[in-house]
Amino acid sequence: MEVIKNYLESMFANLPNTPEILRAKQELFSMMEDKYTELISEGKTDNEAVGTVIAEFGNLDELSETLGIKNMMQAPVPSDRRNISHDEAFDFIRENEKHTFMVGLSVFLFITCCVGPIIGGLDVFGGSKASDMIGIVYLFTSIATGVGILIYSGSMMKKWDYIKDFPCFIDYATADAVYTADCDDRSTRALRLTIGIILCILCFVPAAVFGALSDNNFLTEGMGPVFLFVMLGIGVMLIIISGSRHDGCQKLLALNDRATVSGNYQGMGTPAPKFSDPTVDVVMSVYWPTITCLYLIWSFISFDWHITWIIWPIAGIIHGVVKRIYGTENR
Amino acid sequence: MAAISSDVIRGYNDTMILYLLLEDPSYGYEISKRIRTLSEEKYIIKETTLYSAFTRMEKNGYIESYFETAENGKRRTYYRITDAGRNYYREKCEEWNLTKDVVERFISENNLVPSKGE
């Protein structure tokens, strides 16, 4: 059955994405499915059934007149688009994941680099010059390693630039596999993101607890800040790598031309933009996380929890207004 | 072995489909299966031919389509014939009788007609 679906999808891949054509595809698939099911129930093997169904499918040229796609039929398959094979697609996803992990790791190193001087400057080491120096050395080594990882990983990803720079496309079978891989990753992604955000929110807790419970300089001046930076580092890293697989998959699924039937493979992944203006769409995609950050920052700095909630109704109203003006749903 | 010329049969796909719809509404695969059995496997209609006939006849008002869910839960497009379709079917039958009458006068069962200059 997969073969038949793939066959049909590849026949329709370059046709315009119109309701008539989608309906034709659906109807033809329904007929082929019925025929296949019947052949199988008559005791034919899978290969025989698929062979018969495809042999008796006919020719799309016959539909050109009824569907008003005469010109499309004569146009050769656009050869300026480069096909991304199944293996290539998954290499890309894997390397993109690795790259995102590297970025996450270097951000972790940047955030935690100051742990060196904090520990090095502690009284337990007698505040000696040597321990100070080790701390500083750690700081710069961290930064240097982070920068090194970024440069290395970035240049490793260079070879995939053609996916962005040239028009490429993926066939139905690949799109289907990529989409499945993306779905399988959904729970991992959600888990990483959740833990990451929780760590970021809670990172100040150890410092606060140590500060309240103990006069010990090692805990308040040393471990508190160390925990803060390490938790923040791990949290941010988790947030960065949570979308690693998803990003790669979405990039691949977005390759196909939306004007053709093949553009619908993307529909399996991303919904159509919610806002007509692309800039607004980008801004609005980070709207609620930004509001959340503003709320937390304002609240923690001022501790005016009784008043800071006002940010939510205001944000809600602004969101509604923007949606009204730029929204694509109610047009 | 002789095969059916698709050029000739093309003009009569509509007739076959309408004939099958005269009694009861039906859907794509069932129609193609009945054409195959009624013709004793001599004519197998291609899916694309069938679908283009459906869309053309629906546009001309000879058939109407509607959705129905089958016992196995599959949603199918069913087609039913309209009055215009019945009239069209009758015209096509008359047309075929005339065509058959004319063409048959030129069909020789035994190869008595001498071939010229071989």
Short mmCIF file of C-alpha atoms in Angstrom, two decimals:
data_model
loop_
_atom_site.label_atom_id
_atom_site.label_comp_id
_atom_site.label_asym_id
_atom_site.label_seq_id
_atom_site.Cartn_x
_atom_site.Cartn_y
_atom_site.Cartn_z
CA MET A 1 0.00 0.00 0.00
CA GLU A 2 2.90 2.36 0.78
CA VAL A 3 4.24 1.85 -2.74
CA ILE A 4 0.92 2.84 -4.25
CA LYS A 5 0.70 5.94 -2.07
CA ASN A 6 4.25 6.92 -3.01
CA TYR A 7 3.58 6.31 -6.67
CA LEU A 8 0.50 8.51 -6.64
CA GLU A 9 2.19 11.26 -4.61
CA SER A 10 5.13 11.39 -6.98
CA MET A 11 2.78 11.60 -9.98
CA PHE A 12 1.03 14.57 -8.42
CA ALA A 13 4.05 16.17 -6.76
CA ASN A 14 4.54 18.97 -9.28
CA LEU A 15 0.92 19.75 -10.02
CA PRO A 16 -0.60 22.96 -8.71
CA ASN A 17 -2.03 22.78 -5.22
CA THR A 18 -5.73 23.32 -6.02
CA PRO A 19 -8.87 21.76 -4.52
CA GLU A 20 -9.73 20.04 -7.84
CA ILE A 21 -6.35 18.37 -8.05
CA LEU A 22 -6.34 17.34 -4.40
CA ARG A 23 -9.78 15.85 -4.87
CA ALA A 24 -8.64 13.97 -7.98
CA LYS A 25 -5.69 12.58 -6.03
CA GLN A 26 -7.94 11.53 -3.18
CA GLU A 27 -10.49 9.86 -5.48
CA LEU A 28 -7.83 8.04 -7.47
CA PHE A 29 -6.23 6.86 -4.27
CA SER A 30 -9.56 5.61 -2.99
CA MET A 31 -10.12 3.58 -6.17
CA MET A 32 -6.60 2.17 -6.12
CA GLU A 33 -6.99 1.27 -2.47
CA ASP A 34 -10.24 -0.59 -3.16
CA LYS A 35 -8.66 -2.45 -6.04
CA TYR A 36 -5.58 -3.33 -4.00
CA THR A 37 -7.67 -4.59 -1.07
CA GLU A 38 -9.75 -6.76 -3.37
CA LEU A 39 -6.71 -8.22 -5.14
CA ILE A 40 -5.14 -9.08 -1.80
CA SER A 41 -8.36 -10.70 -0.59
CA GLU A 42 -8.36 -12.78 -3.80
CA GLY A 43 -5.02 -14.18 -2.63
CA LYS A 44 -2.62 -12.15 -4.76
CA THR A 45 0.76 -11.32 -3.28
CA ASP A 46 1.55 -7.76 -2.33
CA ASN A 47 3.85 -7.36 -5.35
CA GLU A 48 1.28 -8.68 -7.80
CA ALA A 49 -1.44 -6.47 -6.37
CA VAL A 50 0.74 -3.34 -6.47
CA GLY A 51 1.85 -4.19 -10.00
CA THR A 52 -1.71 -4.62 -11.26
CA VAL A 53 -2.96 -1.46 -9.59
CA ILE A 54 -0.14 0.64 -11.01
CA ALA A 55 -0.41 -0.94 -14.47
CA GLU A 56 -4.14 -0.19 -14.60
CA PHE A 57 -3.82 3.30 -13.20
CA GLY A 58 -3.67 4.96 -16.59
CA ASN A 59 -2.16 8.26 -17.55
CA LEU A 60 -2.46 11.62 -15.82
CA ASP A 61 -2.63 13.31 -19.22
CA GLU A 62 -6.20 12.10 -19.39
CA LEU A 63 -7.06 14.28 -16.44
CA SER A 64 -5.36 17.40 -17.76
CA GLU A 65 -8.40 18.61 -19.64
CA THR A 66 -10.94 18.04 -16.90
CA LEU A 67 -8.65 19.59 -14.29
CA GLY A 68 -7.49 22.50 -16.41
CA ILE A 69 -3.84 21.61 -16.01
CA LYS A 70 -2.99 21.28 -19.66
CA ASN A 71 -0.02 23.60 -19.48
CA MET A 72 1.35 21.98 -16.38
CA MET A 73 1.39 18.59 -18.06
CA GLN A 74 3.47 19.79 -20.95
CA ALA A 75 5.96 21.53 -18.72
CA PRO A 76 8.78 19.14 -17.88
CA VAL A 77 9.42 18.24 -14.28
CA PRO A 78 11.33 21.25 -12.93
CA SER A 79 14.93 20.13 -13.00
CA ASP A 80 16.26 23.22 -11.26
CA ARG A 81 15.15 21.77 -7.96
CA ARG A 82 17.60 19.40 -6.41
CA ASN A 83 16.26 16.24 -4.89
CA ILE A 84 17.27 15.49 -1.32
CA SER A 85 17.43 11.74 -0.92
CA HIS A 86 16.25 9.83 2.10
CA ASP A 87 19.80 9.16 3.37
CA GLU A 88 20.81 12.74 2.77
CA ALA A 89 17.78 14.01 4.65
CA PHE A 90 18.57 11.88 7.67
CA ASP A 91 22.27 12.79 7.56
CA PHE A 92 21.17 16.39 7.64
CA ILE A 93 18.83 15.83 10.58
CA ARG A 94 21.52 13.96 12.50
CA GLU A 95 24.23 16.55 11.87
CA ASN A 96 21.85 19.37 12.61
CA GLU A 97 21.10 17.70 15.93
CA LYS A 98 24.80 17.35 16.64
CA HIS A 99 25.37 20.99 15.70
CA THR A 100 22.58 22.19 17.99
CA PHE A 101 24.03 20.08 20.79
CA MET A 102 27.43 21.74 20.21
CA VAL A 103 25.82 25.19 20.35
CA GLY A 104 24.08 24.20 23.57
CA LEU A 105 27.35 22.92 25.01
CA SER A 106 29.23 26.10 24.19
CA VAL A 107 26.47 28.25 25.67
CA PHE A 108 26.71 26.09 28.79
CA LEU A 109 30.47 26.78 28.89
CA PHE A 110 29.88 30.53 28.45
CA ILE A 111 27.35 30.64 31.28
CA THR A 112 29.40 28.52 33.68
CA CYS A 113 32.82 30.02 32.94
CA CYS A 114 32.53 32.35 35.94
CA VAL A 115 32.31 29.35 38.25
CA GLY A 116 36.13 29.22 38.06
CA PRO A 117 36.80 32.64 39.62
CA ILE A 118 33.97 32.11 42.15
CA ILE A 119 35.49 28.91 43.49
CA GLY A 120 39.02 30.16 43.05
CA GLY A 121 38.33 33.25 45.11
CA LEU A 122 36.83 31.35 48.05
CA ASP A 123 38.33 31.72 51.53
CA VAL A 124 38.74 27.95 51.91
CA PHE A 125 41.63 28.23 49.52
CA GLY A 126 42.97 31.06 51.62
CA GLY A 127 42.32 33.49 48.79
CA SER A 128 45.77 32.64 47.51
CA LYS A 129 47.02 34.02 44.22
CA ALA A 130 47.42 30.51 42.81
CA SER A 131 43.78 29.57 43.32
CA ASP A 132 42.69 32.94 41.92
CA MET A 133 44.82 32.29 38.89
CA ILE A 134 43.44 28.78 38.36
CA GLY A 135 39.96 30.30 38.49
CA ILE A 136 40.81 32.89 35.86
CA VAL A 137 42.50 30.27 33.69
CA TYR A 138 39.34 28.16 33.93
CA LEU A 139 37.24 31.13 32.86
CA PHE A 140 39.25 31.81 29.73
CA THR A 141 39.67 28.14 28.89
CA SER A 142 35.88 27.74 29.04
CA ILE A 143 35.30 30.70 26.77
CA ALA A 144 38.00 29.60 24.35
CA THR A 145 36.65 26.04 24.24
CA GLY A 146 33.11 27.36 23.68
CA VAL A 147 34.23 29.62 20.84
CA GLY A 148 36.27 26.79 19.37
CA ILE A 149 33.30 24.42 19.43
CA LEU A 150 31.10 27.06 17.80
CA ILE A 151 33.57 27.71 14.98
CA TYR A 152 34.23 24.02 14.38
CA SER A 153 30.59 23.02 14.45
CA GLY A 154 29.57 25.98 12.33
CA SER A 155 32.06 25.12 9.63
CA MET A 156 30.98 21.47 9.73
CA MET A 157 27.45 22.62 8.95
CA LYS A 158 28.64 24.68 5.97
CA LYS A 159 28.31 21.71 3.66
CA TRP A 160 24.53 21.78 4.18
CA ASP A 161 24.24 25.41 3.09
CA TYR A 162 22.94 24.29 -0.28
CA ILE A 163 19.70 23.25 1.37
CA LYS A 164 19.10 26.90 2.17
CA ASP A 165 20.73 28.42 -0.91
CA PHE A 166 19.38 26.25 -3.73
CA PRO A 167 15.80 25.28 -4.37
CA CYS A 168 15.53 21.67 -3.23
CA PHE A 169 12.70 19.25 -2.79
CA ILE A 170 12.00 15.98 -1.00
CA ASP A 171 9.79 13.22 -2.30
CA TYR A 172 6.75 11.91 -0.52
CA ALA A 173 8.37 8.83 1.04
CA THR A 174 11.18 10.93 2.53
CA ALA A 175 8.78 13.59 3.76
CA ASP A 176 6.71 10.89 5.41
CA ALA A 177 9.76 9.38 7.15
CA VAL A 178 10.99 12.81 8.26
CA TYR A 179 7.58 13.65 9.62
CA THR A 180 7.45 10.39 11.57
CA ALA A 181 10.93 11.05 12.99
CA ASP A 182 9.75 14.50 14.02
CA CYS A 183 6.66 13.11 15.75
CA ASP A 184 8.64 10.43 17.57
CA ASP A 185 10.81 13.18 19.00
CA ARG A 186 7.88 15.19 20.32
CA SER A 187 7.85 13.85 23.89
CA THR A 188 11.64 14.07 24.27
CA ARG A 189 11.49 17.62 23.02
CA ALA A 190 8.72 18.58 25.42
CA LEU A 191 10.53 16.94 28.34
CA ARG A 192 13.83 18.70 27.64
CA LEU A 193 12.09 22.03 27.21
CA THR A 194 10.11 21.63 30.42
CA ILE A 195 13.11 20.59 32.52
CA GLY A 196 15.16 23.39 30.95
CA ILE A 197 12.60 26.04 31.82
CA ILE A 198 12.15 24.68 35.34
CA LEU A 199 15.92 24.75 35.92
CA CYS A 200 16.08 28.35 34.70
CA ILE A 201 13.28 29.42 37.00
CA LEU A 202 14.62 27.54 40.02
CA CYS A 203 18.30 28.35 39.56
CA PHE A 204 18.31 31.03 42.27
CA VAL A 205 16.69 28.70 44.84
CA PRO A 206 19.91 27.10 46.19
CA ALA A 207 21.48 30.53 46.63
CA ALA A 208 18.39 31.81 48.44
CA VAL A 209 18.18 28.72 50.66
CA PHE A 210 21.89 28.81 51.53
CA GLY A 211 21.65 32.53 52.21
CA ALA A 212 18.72 32.10 54.55
CA LEU A 213 19.90 29.03 56.43
CA SER A 214 23.61 29.41 56.75
CA ASP A 215 26.30 31.94 57.54
CA ASN A 216 28.88 29.63 56.07
CA ASN A 217 30.84 31.66 53.58
CA PHE A 218 31.60 28.55 51.50
CA LEU A 219 27.88 27.95 50.92
CA THR A 220 26.61 31.51 50.51
CA GLU A 221 29.50 32.96 48.50
CA GLY A 222 30.59 29.77 46.78
CA MET A 223 28.04 27.01 46.30
CA GLY A 224 25.03 29.31 45.95
CA PRO A 225 26.31 31.18 42.90
CA VAL A 226 27.91 28.01 41.52
CA PHE A 227 24.56 26.19 41.64
CA LEU A 228 22.90 29.21 40.08
CA PHE A 229 25.21 29.30 37.09
CA VAL A 230 25.38 25.55 36.61
CA MET A 231 21.59 25.15 36.79
CA LEU A 232 21.09 28.10 34.50
CA GLY A 233 23.69 26.66 32.12
CA ILE A 234 22.08 23.21 32.03
CA GLY A 235 18.63 24.76 31.71
CA VAL A 236 19.55 26.99 28.78
CA MET A 237 21.41 24.11 27.15
CA LEU A 238 18.35 21.86 27.46
CA ILE A 239 16.14 24.55 25.98
CA ILE A 240 18.55 24.98 23.05
CA ILE A 241 18.88 21.27 22.29
CA SER A 242 15.19 20.52 22.83
CA GLY A 243 14.35 21.69 19.32
CA SER A 244 17.38 20.15 17.63
CA ARG A 245 15.60 17.38 15.75
CA HIS A 246 12.45 19.41 15.19
CA ASP A 247 14.32 22.28 13.49
CA GLY A 248 16.04 20.00 11.02
CA CYS A 249 12.82 18.16 10.21
CA GLN A 250 10.90 21.40 9.74
CA LYS A 251 13.59 22.79 7.46
CA LEU A 252 13.33 19.70 5.26
CA LEU A 253 9.54 19.62 5.26
CA ALA A 254 9.43 23.28 4.29
CA LEU A 255 11.55 22.72 1.15
CA ASN A 256 8.78 21.85 -1.26
CA ASP A 257 7.01 24.52 -3.24
CA ARG A 258 3.76 25.39 -1.52
CA ALA A 259 2.11 26.07 -4.88
CA THR A 260 2.34 22.41 -5.85
CA VAL A 261 0.81 19.30 -4.35
CA SER A 262 4.20 18.34 -2.92
CA GLY A 263 4.00 21.50 -0.80
CA ASN A 264 1.36 19.74 1.27
CA TYR A 265 3.95 17.43 2.79
CA GLN A 266 4.89 20.46 4.80
CA GLY A 267 1.35 20.67 6.03
CA MET A 268 2.08 17.52 7.96
CA GLY A 269 4.53 19.56 10.02
CA THR A 270 3.93 23.27 10.26
CA PRO A 271 0.61 25.05 10.08
CA ALA A 272 0.25 28.00 7.73
CA PRO A 273 1.51 31.28 9.18
CA LYS A 274 -0.96 32.75 11.62
CA PHE A 275 -0.15 36.32 10.66
CA SER A 276 -0.09 37.92 7.23
CA ASP A 277 3.02 40.04 7.85
CA PRO A 278 6.13 37.81 8.15
CA THR A 279 7.78 40.18 10.64
CA VAL A 280 4.71 40.13 12.84
CA ASP A 281 4.63 36.34 12.52
CA VAL A 282 8.21 36.07 13.82
CA VAL A 283 7.61 38.54 16.64
CA MET A 284 4.39 36.82 17.67
CA SER A 285 6.02 33.39 17.72
CA VAL A 286 8.04 34.51 20.75
CA TYR A 287 5.29 36.69 22.19
CA TRP A 288 4.17 34.57 25.13
CA PRO A 289 7.65 33.43 26.22
CA THR A 290 8.73 37.09 26.17
CA ILE A 291 5.74 38.13 28.25
CA THR A 292 6.51 35.32 30.71
CA CYS A 293 10.12 36.52 31.02
CA LEU A 294 9.01 40.12 31.51
CA TYR A 295 6.55 39.01 34.17
CA LEU A 296 9.15 36.99 36.06
CA ILE A 297 11.87 39.64 35.79
CA TRP A 298 9.59 42.47 36.90
CA SER A 299 8.16 40.36 39.72
CA PHE A 300 11.49 39.16 41.05
CA ILE A 301 13.14 42.58 40.85
CA SER A 302 10.31 44.53 42.42
CA PHE A 303 8.63 41.73 44.41
CA ASP A 304 5.36 43.55 43.73
CA TRP A 305 3.50 40.32 43.02
CA HIS A 306 0.23 41.97 43.94
CA ILE A 307 0.52 44.29 40.96
CA THR A 308 2.65 42.49 38.37
CA TRP A 309 -0.18 40.15 37.34
CA ILE A 310 -1.59 43.12 35.44
CA ILE A 311 0.88 42.19 32.70
CA TRP A 312 -1.29 39.18 31.70
CA PRO A 313 -4.58 40.95 30.91
CA ILE A 314 -2.66 43.71 29.11
CA ALA A 315 -0.71 41.14 27.09
CA GLY A 316 -3.94 39.34 26.28
CA ILE A 317 -5.55 42.50 24.96
CA ILE A 318 -2.48 43.40 22.87
CA HIS A 319 -2.44 39.85 21.46
CA GLY A 320 -6.09 40.14 20.53
CA VAL A 321 -5.58 43.46 18.79
CA VAL A 322 -2.56 42.22 16.81
CA LYS A 323 -4.48 39.09 15.81
CA ARG A 324 -7.40 41.22 14.67
CA ILE A 325 -5.19 43.41 12.47
CA TYR A 326 -2.68 40.92 11.08
CA GLY A 327 -4.40 37.59 11.67
CA THR A 328 -5.00 35.28 8.69
CA GLU A 329 -7.65 33.08 10.30
CA ASN A 330 -10.68 35.35 10.11
CA ARG A 331 -10.29 36.51 6.53
CA MET B 1 -4.98 -11.05 -30.36
CA ALA B 2 -7.14 -8.04 -30.95
CA ALA B 3 -7.30 -5.42 -28.25
CA ILE B 4 -9.79 -2.66 -27.84
CA SER B 5 -8.74 0.60 -29.42
CA SER B 6 -8.83 3.25 -26.74
CA ASP B 7 -9.75 5.87 -29.35
CA VAL B 8 -12.92 4.02 -30.26
CA ILE B 9 -13.99 3.04 -26.78
CA ARG B 10 -13.40 6.54 -25.40
CA GLY B 11 -16.67 7.83 -26.80
CA TYR B 12 -18.56 5.08 -25.01
CA ASN B 13 -17.06 5.11 -21.52
CA ASP B 14 -19.82 7.51 -20.54
CA THR B 15 -22.45 5.12 -21.89
CA MET B 16 -21.08 2.22 -19.86
CA ILE B 17 -20.87 4.22 -16.66
CA LEU B 18 -24.36 5.67 -17.08
CA TYR B 19 -25.73 2.19 -17.81
CA LEU B 20 -24.32 0.93 -14.52
CA LEU B 21 -25.78 3.90 -12.65
CA LEU B 22 -29.29 3.48 -14.14
CA GLU B 23 -30.28 1.05 -11.40
CA ASP B 24 -28.37 2.15 -8.33
CA PRO B 25 -25.84 4.80 -7.32
CA SER B 26 -22.31 3.44 -7.17
CA TYR B 27 -18.69 4.40 -6.54
CA GLY B 28 -15.46 4.35 -8.51
CA TYR B 29 -14.03 0.93 -7.89
CA GLU B 30 -17.38 -0.87 -8.05
CA ILE B 31 -18.07 0.66 -11.45
CA SER B 32 -14.65 -0.31 -12.79
CA LYS B 33 -15.12 -3.85 -11.44
CA ARG B 34 -18.53 -4.23 -13.08
CA ILE B 35 -17.24 -2.95 -16.40
CA ARG B 36 -14.55 -5.58 -16.19
CA THR B 37 -16.91 -8.44 -15.35
CA LEU B 38 -19.67 -7.42 -17.77
CA SER B 39 -17.13 -7.21 -20.59
CA GLU B 40 -15.74 -10.59 -19.51
CA GLU B 41 -12.37 -9.03 -18.82
CA LYS B 42 -12.12 -7.76 -22.39
CA TYR B 43 -12.15 -4.16 -21.28
CA ILE B 44 -10.43 -2.86 -18.17
CA ILE B 45 -11.06 0.82 -17.59
CA LYS B 46 -8.11 2.81 -16.26
CA GLU B 47 -8.56 4.75 -13.01
CA THR B 48 -7.65 8.05 -14.66
CA THR B 49 -10.13 7.43 -17.51
CA LEU B 50 -12.87 6.68 -15.03
CA TYR B 51 -12.17 9.70 -12.90
CA SER B 52 -12.01 12.09 -15.84
CA ALA B 53 -15.35 10.68 -17.07
CA PHE B 54 -16.86 11.31 -13.63
CA THR B 55 -15.69 14.92 -13.44
CA ARG B 56 -16.73 15.64 -17.03
CA MET B 57 -20.20 14.16 -16.62
CA GLU B 58 -20.69 15.86 -13.28
CA LYS B 59 -19.80 19.18 -14.87
CA ASN B 60 -22.33 18.49 -17.64
CA GLY B 61 -24.99 17.63 -15.08
CA TYR B 62 -25.40 13.97 -16.07
CA ILE B 63 -24.40 12.64 -12.67
CA GLU B 64 -24.26 13.94 -9.12
CA SER B 65 -21.78 12.98 -6.45
CA TYR B 66 -22.28 12.61 -2.72
CA PHE B 67 -20.39 11.09 0.17
CA GLU B 68 -21.31 7.90 1.89
CA THR B 69 -19.50 5.92 4.54
CA ALA B 70 -19.15 2.24 3.75
CA GLU B 71 -19.63 -0.59 6.24
CA ASN B 72 -15.87 -0.78 6.79
CA GLY B 73 -15.79 2.90 7.74
CA LYS B 74 -14.27 4.10 4.49
CA ARG B 75 -15.74 7.33 3.16
CA ARG B 76 -16.41 7.08 -0.55
CA THR B 77 -17.73 9.36 -3.25
CA TYR B 78 -20.87 7.85 -4.73
CA TYR B 79 -22.38 8.91 -8.04
CA ARG B 80 -26.03 8.93 -9.00
CA ILE B 81 -27.55 9.57 -12.43
CA THR B 82 -29.71 12.64 -13.10
CA ASP B 83 -32.61 13.05 -15.52
CA ALA B 84 -30.29 14.86 -17.91
CA GLY B 85 -28.02 11.84 -17.59
CA ARG B 86 -30.83 9.45 -18.52
CA ASN B 87 -31.63 11.53 -21.61
CA TYR B 88 -27.98 11.63 -22.54
CA TYR B 89 -27.75 7.86 -22.10
CA ARG B 90 -30.70 7.33 -24.46
CA GLU B 91 -29.09 9.62 -27.05
CA LYS B 92 -25.82 7.73 -26.77
CA CYS B 93 -27.63 4.41 -27.27
CA GLU B 94 -29.29 5.69 -30.41
CA GLU B 95 -25.99 7.08 -31.59
CA TRP B 96 -24.33 3.72 -31.03
CA ASN B 97 -27.04 1.82 -32.89
CA LEU B 98 -26.58 4.14 -35.83
CA THR B 99 -22.77 3.89 -35.65
CA LYS B 100 -22.89 0.13 -35.37
CA ASP B 101 -25.34 -0.08 -38.27
CA VAL B 102 -23.07 2.01 -40.49
CA VAL B 103 -19.75 0.44 -39.54
CA GLU B 104 -21.08 -3.10 -39.76
CA ARG B 105 -21.87 -2.67 -43.43
CA PHE B 106 -18.16 -2.41 -44.01
CA ILE B 107 -17.07 -5.36 -41.87
CA SER B 108 -16.30 -8.51 -43.79
CA GLU B 109 -16.28 -11.77 -41.88
CA ASN B 110 -14.42 -13.76 -44.54
CA ASN B 111 -11.52 -12.09 -46.24
CA LEU B 112 -13.20 -12.05 -49.62
CA VAL B 113 -12.21 -8.51 -50.43
CA PRO B 114 -9.01 -8.72 -52.50
CA SER B 115 -6.11 -6.67 -51.22
CA LYS B 116 -4.78 -4.36 -53.84
CA GLY B 117 -1.13 -4.33 -54.85
CA GLU B 118 0.69 -6.05 -52.00
#
